[in-house]
PDB file of C-alpha atoms in Angstrom:
ATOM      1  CA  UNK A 252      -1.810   1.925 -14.859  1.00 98.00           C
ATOM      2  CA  UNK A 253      -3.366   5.267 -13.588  1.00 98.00           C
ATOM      3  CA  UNK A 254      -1.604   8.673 -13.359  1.00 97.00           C
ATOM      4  CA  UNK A 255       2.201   8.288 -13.355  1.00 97.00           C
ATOM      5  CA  UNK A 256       2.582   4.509 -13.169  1.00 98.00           C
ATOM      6  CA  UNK A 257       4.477   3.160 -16.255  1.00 98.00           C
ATOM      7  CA  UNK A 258       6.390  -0.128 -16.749  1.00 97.00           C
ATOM      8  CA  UNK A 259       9.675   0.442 -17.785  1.00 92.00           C
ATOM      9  CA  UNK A 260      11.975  -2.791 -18.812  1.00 92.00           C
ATOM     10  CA  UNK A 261       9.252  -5.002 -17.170  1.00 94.00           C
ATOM     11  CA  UNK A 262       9.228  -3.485 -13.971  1.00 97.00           C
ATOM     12  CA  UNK A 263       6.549  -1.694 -12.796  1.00 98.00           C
ATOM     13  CA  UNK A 264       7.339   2.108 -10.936  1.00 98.00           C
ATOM     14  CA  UNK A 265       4.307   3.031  -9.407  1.00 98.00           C
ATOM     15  CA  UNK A 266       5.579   6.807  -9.108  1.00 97.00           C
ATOM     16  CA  UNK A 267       8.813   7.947 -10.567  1.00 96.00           C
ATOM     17  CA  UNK A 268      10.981  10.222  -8.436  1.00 95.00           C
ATOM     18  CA  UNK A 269       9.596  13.569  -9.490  1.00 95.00           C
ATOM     19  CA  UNK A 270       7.817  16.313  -6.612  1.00 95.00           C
ATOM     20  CA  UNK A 271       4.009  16.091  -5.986  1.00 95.00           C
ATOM     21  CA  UNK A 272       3.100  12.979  -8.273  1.00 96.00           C
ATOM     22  CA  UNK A 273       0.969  10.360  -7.682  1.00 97.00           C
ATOM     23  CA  UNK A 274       0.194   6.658  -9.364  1.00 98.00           C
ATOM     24  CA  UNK A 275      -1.923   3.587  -8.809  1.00 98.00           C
ATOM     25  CA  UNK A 276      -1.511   0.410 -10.837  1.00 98.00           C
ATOM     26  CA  UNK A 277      -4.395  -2.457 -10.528  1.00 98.00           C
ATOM     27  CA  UNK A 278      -5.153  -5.835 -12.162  1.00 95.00           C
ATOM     28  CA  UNK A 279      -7.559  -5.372 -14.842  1.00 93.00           C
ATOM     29  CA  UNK A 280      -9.939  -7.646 -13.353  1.00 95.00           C
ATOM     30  CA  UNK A 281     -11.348  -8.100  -9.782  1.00 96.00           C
ATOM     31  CA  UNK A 282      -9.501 -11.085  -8.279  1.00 97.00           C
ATOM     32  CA  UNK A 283     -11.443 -12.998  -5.719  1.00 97.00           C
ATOM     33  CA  UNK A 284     -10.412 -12.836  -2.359  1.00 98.00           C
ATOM     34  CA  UNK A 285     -13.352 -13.611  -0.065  1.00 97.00           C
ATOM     35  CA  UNK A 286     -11.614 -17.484   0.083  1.00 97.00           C
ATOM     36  CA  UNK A 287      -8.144 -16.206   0.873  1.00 98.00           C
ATOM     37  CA  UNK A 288      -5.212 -15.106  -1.016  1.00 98.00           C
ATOM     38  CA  UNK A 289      -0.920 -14.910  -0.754  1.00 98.00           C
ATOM     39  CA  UNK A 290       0.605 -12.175  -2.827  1.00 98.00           C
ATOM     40  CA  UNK A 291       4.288 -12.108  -3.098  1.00 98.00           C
ATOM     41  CA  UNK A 292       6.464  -9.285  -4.326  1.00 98.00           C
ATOM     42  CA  UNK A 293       9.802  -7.688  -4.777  1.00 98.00           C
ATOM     43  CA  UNK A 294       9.788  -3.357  -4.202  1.00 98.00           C
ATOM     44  CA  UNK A 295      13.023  -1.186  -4.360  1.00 97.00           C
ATOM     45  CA  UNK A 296      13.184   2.353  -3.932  1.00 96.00           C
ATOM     46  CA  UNK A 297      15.741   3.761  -5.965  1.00 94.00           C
ATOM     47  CA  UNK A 298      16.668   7.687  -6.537  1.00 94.00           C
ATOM     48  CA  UNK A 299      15.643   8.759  -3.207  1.00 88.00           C
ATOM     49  CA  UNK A 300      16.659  12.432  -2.508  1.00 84.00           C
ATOM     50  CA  UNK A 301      17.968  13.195   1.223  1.00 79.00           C
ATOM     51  CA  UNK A 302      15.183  11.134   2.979  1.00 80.00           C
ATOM     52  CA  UNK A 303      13.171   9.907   0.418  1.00 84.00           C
ATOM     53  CA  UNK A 304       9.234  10.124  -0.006  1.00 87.00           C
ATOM     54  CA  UNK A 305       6.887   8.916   0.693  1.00 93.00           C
ATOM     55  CA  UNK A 306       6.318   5.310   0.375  1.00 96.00           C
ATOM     56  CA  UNK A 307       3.545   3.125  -1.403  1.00 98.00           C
ATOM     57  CA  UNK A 308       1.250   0.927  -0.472  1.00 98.00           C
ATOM     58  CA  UNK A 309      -0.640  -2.760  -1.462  1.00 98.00           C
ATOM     59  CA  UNK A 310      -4.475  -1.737  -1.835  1.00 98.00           C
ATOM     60  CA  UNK A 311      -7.541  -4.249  -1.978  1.00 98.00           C
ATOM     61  CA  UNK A 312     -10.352  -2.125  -3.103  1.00 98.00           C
ATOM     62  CA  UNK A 313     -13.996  -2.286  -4.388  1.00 97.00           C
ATOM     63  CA  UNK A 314     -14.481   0.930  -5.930  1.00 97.00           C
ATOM     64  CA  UNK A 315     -13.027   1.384  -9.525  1.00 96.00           C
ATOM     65  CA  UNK A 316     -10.058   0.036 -11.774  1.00 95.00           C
ATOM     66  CA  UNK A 317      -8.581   3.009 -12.278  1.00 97.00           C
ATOM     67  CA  UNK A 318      -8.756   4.287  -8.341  1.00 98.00           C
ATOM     68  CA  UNK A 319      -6.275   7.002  -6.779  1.00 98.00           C
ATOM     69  CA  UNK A 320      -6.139   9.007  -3.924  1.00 97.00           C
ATOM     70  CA  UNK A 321      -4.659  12.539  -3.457  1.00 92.00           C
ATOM     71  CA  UNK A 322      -1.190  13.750  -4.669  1.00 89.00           C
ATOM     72  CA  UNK A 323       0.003  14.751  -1.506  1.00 90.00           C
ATOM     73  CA  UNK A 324       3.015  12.258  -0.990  1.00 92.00           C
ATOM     74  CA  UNK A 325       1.728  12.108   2.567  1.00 93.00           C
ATOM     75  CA  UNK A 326      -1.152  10.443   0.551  1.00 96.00           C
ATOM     76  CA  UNK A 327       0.717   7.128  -0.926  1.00 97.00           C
ATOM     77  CA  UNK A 328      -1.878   7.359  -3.620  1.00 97.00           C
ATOM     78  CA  UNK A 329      -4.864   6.033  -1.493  1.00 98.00           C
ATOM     79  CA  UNK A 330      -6.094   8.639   0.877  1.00 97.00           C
ATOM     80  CA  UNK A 331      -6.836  12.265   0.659  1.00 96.00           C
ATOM     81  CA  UNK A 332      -5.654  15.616   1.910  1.00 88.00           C
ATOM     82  CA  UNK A 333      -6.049  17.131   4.318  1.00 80.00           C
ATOM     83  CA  UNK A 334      -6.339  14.751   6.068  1.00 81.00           C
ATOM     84  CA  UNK A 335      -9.469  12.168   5.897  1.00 88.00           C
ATOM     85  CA  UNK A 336     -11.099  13.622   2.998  1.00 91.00           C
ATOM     86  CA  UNK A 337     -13.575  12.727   0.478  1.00 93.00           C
ATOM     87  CA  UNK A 338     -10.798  12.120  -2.171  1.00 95.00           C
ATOM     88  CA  UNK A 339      -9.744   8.862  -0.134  1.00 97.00           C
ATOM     89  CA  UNK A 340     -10.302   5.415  -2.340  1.00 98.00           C
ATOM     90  CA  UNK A 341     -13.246   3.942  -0.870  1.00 98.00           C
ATOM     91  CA  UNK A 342     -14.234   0.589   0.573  1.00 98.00           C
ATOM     92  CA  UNK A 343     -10.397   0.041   0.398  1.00 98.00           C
ATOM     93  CA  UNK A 344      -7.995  -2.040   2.949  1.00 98.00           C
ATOM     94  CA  UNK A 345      -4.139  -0.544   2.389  1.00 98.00           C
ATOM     95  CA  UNK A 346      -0.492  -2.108   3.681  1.00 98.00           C
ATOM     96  CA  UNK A 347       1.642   0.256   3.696  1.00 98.00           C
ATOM     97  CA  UNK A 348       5.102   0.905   3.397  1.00 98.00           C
ATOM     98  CA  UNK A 349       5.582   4.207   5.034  1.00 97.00           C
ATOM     99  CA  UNK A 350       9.522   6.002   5.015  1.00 94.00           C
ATOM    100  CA  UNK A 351       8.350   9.467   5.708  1.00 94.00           C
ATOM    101  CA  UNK A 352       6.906  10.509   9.447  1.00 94.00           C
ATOM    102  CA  UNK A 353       4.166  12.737   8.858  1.00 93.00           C
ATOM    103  CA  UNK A 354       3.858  14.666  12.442  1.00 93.00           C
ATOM    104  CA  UNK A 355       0.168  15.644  11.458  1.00 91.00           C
ATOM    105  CA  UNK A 356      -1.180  12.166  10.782  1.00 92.00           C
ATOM    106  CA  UNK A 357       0.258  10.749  13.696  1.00 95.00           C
ATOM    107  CA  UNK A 358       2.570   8.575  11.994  1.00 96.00           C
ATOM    108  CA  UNK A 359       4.910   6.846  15.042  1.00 96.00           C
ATOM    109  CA  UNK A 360       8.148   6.991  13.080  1.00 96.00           C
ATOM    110  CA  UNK A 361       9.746   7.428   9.054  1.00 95.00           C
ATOM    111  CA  UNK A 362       9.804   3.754   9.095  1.00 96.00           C
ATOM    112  CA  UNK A 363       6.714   1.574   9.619  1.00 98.00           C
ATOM    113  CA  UNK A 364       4.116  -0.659   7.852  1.00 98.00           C
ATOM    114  CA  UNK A 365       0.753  -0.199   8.580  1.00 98.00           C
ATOM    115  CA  UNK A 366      -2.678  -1.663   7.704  1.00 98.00           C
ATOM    116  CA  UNK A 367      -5.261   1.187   7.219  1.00 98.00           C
ATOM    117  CA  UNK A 368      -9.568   1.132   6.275  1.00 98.00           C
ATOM    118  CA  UNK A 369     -12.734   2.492   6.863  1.00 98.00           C
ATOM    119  CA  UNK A 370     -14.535   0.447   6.010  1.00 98.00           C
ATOM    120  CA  UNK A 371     -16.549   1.292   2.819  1.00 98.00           C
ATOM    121  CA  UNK A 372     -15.586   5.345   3.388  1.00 97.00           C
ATOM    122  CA  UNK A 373     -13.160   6.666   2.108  1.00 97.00           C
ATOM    123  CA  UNK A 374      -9.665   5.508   3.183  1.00 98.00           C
ATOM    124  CA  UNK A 375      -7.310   7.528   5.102  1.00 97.00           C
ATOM    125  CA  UNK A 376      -3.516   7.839   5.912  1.00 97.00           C
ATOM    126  CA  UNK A 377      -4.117   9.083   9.441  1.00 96.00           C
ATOM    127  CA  UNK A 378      -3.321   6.757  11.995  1.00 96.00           C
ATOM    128  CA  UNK A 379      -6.602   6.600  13.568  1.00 96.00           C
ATOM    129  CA  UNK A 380      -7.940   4.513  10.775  1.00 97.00           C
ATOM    130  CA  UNK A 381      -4.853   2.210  11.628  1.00 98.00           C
ATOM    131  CA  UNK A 382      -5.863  -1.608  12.337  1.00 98.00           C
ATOM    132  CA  UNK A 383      -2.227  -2.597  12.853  1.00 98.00           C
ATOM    133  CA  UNK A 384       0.963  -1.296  12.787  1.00 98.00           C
ATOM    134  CA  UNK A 385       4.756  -2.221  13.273  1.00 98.00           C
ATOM    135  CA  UNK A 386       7.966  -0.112  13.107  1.00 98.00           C
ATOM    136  CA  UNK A 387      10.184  -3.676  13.593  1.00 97.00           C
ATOM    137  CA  UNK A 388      11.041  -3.680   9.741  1.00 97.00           C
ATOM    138  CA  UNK A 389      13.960  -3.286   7.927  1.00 95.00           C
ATOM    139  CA  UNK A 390      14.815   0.029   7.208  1.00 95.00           C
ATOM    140  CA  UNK A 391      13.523   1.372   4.210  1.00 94.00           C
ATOM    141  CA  UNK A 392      15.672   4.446   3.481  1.00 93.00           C
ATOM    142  CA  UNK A 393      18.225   1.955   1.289  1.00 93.00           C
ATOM    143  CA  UNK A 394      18.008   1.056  -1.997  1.00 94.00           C
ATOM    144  CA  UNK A 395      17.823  -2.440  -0.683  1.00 96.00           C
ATOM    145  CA  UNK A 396      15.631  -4.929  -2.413  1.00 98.00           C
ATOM    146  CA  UNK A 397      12.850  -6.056  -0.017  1.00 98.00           C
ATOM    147  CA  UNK A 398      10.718  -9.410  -0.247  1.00 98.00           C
ATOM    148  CA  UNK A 399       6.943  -9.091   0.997  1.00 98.00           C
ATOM    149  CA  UNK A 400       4.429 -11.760   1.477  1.00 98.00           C
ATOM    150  CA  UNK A 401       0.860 -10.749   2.502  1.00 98.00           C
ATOM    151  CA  UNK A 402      -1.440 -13.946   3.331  1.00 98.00           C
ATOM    152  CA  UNK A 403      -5.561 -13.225   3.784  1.00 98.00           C
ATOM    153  CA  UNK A 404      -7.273 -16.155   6.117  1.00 98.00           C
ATOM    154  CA  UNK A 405     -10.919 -15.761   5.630  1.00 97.00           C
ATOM    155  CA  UNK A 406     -11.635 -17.842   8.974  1.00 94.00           C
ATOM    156  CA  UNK A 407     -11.721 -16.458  11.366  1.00 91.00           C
ATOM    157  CA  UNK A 408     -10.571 -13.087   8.937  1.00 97.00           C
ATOM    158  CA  UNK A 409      -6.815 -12.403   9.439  1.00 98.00           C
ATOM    159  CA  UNK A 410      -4.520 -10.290   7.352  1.00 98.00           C
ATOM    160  CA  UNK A 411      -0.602 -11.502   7.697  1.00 98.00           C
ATOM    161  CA  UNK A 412       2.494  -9.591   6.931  1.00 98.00           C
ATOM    162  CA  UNK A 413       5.985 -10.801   6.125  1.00 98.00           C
ATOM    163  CA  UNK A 414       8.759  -8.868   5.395  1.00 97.00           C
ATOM    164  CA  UNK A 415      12.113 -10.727   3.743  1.00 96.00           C
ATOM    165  CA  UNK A 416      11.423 -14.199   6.011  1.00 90.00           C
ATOM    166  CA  UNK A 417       8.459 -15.354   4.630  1.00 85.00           C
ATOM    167  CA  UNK A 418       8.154 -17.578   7.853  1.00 88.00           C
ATOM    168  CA  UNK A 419       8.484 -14.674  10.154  1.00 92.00           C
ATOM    169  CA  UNK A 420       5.327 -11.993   9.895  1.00 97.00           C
ATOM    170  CA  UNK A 421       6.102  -8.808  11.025  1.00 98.00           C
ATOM    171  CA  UNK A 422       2.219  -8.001  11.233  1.00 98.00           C
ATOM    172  CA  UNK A 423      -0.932  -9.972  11.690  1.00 98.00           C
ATOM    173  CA  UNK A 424      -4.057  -7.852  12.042  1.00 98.00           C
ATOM    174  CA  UNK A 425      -7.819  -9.352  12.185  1.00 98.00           C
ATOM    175  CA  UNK A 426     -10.280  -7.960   9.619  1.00 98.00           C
ATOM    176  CA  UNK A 427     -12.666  -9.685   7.320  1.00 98.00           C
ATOM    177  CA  UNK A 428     -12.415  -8.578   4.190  1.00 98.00           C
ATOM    178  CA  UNK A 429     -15.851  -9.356   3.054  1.00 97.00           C
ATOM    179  CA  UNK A 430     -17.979  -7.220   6.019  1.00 97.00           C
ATOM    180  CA  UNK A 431     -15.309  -4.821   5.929  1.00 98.00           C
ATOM    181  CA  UNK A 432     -15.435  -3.384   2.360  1.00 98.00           C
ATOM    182  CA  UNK A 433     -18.867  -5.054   1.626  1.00 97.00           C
ATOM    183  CA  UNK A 434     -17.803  -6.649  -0.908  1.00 95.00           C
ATOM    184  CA  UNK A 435     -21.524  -8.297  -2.696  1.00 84.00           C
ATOM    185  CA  UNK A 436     -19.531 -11.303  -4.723  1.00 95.00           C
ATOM    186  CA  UNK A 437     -16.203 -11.564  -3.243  1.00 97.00           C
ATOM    187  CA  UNK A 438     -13.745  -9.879  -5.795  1.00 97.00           C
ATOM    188  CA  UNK A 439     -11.566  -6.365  -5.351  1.00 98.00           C
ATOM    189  CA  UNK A 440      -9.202  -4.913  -7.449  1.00 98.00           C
ATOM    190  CA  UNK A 441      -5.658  -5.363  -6.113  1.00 98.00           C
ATOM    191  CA  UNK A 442      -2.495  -3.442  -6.649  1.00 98.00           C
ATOM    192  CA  UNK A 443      -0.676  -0.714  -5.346  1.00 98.00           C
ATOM    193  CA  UNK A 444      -0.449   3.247  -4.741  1.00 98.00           C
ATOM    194  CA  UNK A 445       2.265   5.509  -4.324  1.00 98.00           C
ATOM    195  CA  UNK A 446       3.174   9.102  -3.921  1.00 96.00           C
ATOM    196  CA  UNK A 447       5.659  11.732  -3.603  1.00 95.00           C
ATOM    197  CA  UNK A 448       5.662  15.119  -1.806  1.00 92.00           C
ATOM    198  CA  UNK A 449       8.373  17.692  -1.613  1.00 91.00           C
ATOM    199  CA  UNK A 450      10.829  14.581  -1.155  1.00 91.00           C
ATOM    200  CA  UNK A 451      10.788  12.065  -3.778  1.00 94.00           C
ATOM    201  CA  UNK A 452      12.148   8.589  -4.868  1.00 95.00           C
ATOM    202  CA  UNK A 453      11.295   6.459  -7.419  1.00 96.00           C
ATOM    203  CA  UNK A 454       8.846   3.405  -6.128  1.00 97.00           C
ATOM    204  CA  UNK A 455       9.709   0.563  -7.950  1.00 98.00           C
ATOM    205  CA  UNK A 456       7.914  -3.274  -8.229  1.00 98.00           C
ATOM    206  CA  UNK A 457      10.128  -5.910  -9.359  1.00 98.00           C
ATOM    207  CA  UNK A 458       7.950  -8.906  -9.745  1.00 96.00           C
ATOM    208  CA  UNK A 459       4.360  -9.946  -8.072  1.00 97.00           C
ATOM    209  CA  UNK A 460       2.408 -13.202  -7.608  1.00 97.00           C
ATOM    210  CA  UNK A 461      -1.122 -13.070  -6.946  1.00 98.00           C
ATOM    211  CA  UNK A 462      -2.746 -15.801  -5.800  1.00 97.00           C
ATOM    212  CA  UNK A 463      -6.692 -16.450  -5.415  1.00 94.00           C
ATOM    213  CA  UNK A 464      -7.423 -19.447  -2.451  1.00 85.00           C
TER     214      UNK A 464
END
């Protein structure tokens, strides 16, 4: 847990509902994904003031266990600010689960999932380091509970998203995970950043499977 994270009654808020925080949580130990992986898991945002903010995000990174980005909200915990800045987690690939349109950043809407990376720089929130995006999602500004399933294919390299209907992706973006954050043995930390701005709500994780192969 880095930052704000906690786990409170075994469920795991990434970042509570308070103005201008930030929090990462990660698995202690690199999990191998250079021969695939499906990660399942429940996220509810609860205490959302007027439109909520900002969102969080599922991170595969190869930099640090105890990784965060920026505490701009606009941020989600992965990326910098302004903009593309040094502060971004490195050799990172990010889903996420955006509820707030930031104008500057050229986000297309308050209500999208996108897959962002550069690579082995520093990640960035900015749609131009975008990969694949899709506003045809539920809508996030409920205190709904929502079911994700992410599945990594390492051949050819493809990165699927599900949201609720695990039979139905939402997203399927090409990238191989290996060349793309050079990893050198095949493992990355994986969990998840979030981040509030002026807007808050609290960004909660309910359960999550992990699973190498």
């Amino acid at each position: 847990l880095v930052d704000a994270a906690v786990v409170v009654d075994g469920v795991l808020r990434v970042c509570p509902a308070t103005p201008y925080s930030k929090g990462a949580a990660w698995f202690e130990r690199p999990q191998r994904v250079d021969a695939g992986f499906v990660t399942r898991f429940a996220f509810q945002f609860t205490q959302q003031q007027q439109l909520g903010g900002d969102g969080f995000a599922f991170v595969i990174q190869d930099h640090a266990r105890d990784a965060i980005g920026s505490v701009y909200g606009g941020a989600l915990g992965y990326s910098d600010w302004p903009e593309c800045g040094p502060g971004g987690i490195p050799s990172s690939l990010a889903v996420e689960f955006d509820l707030w349109r930031n104008v500057e950043w050229d986000d297309p809407d308050d209500n999208h999932i996108s897959v962002h990376t550069r690579g082995t720089g520093p990640n960035c929130a900015h749609e131009r380091a975008s990969i694949g995006r899709t506003s045809a999602i539920p809508d996030l500004h409920t205190e709904d509970v929502h079911v994700v399933t992410i599945r990594y294919e390492p051949h050819p390299g493809r990165l699927t998203i599900s949201m609720d209907d695990a039979s139905a992706p939402v997203l399927s973006v090409p990238v191989d995970l290996v060349s793309t954050l050079g990893l050198t043995n095949g493992r990355a930390f994986v969990g998840f950043t979030a981040g509030t701005g002026q807007e808050v709500q609290a960004h909660d994780i309910l359960d999550w499977v992990f699973v190498e192969g």
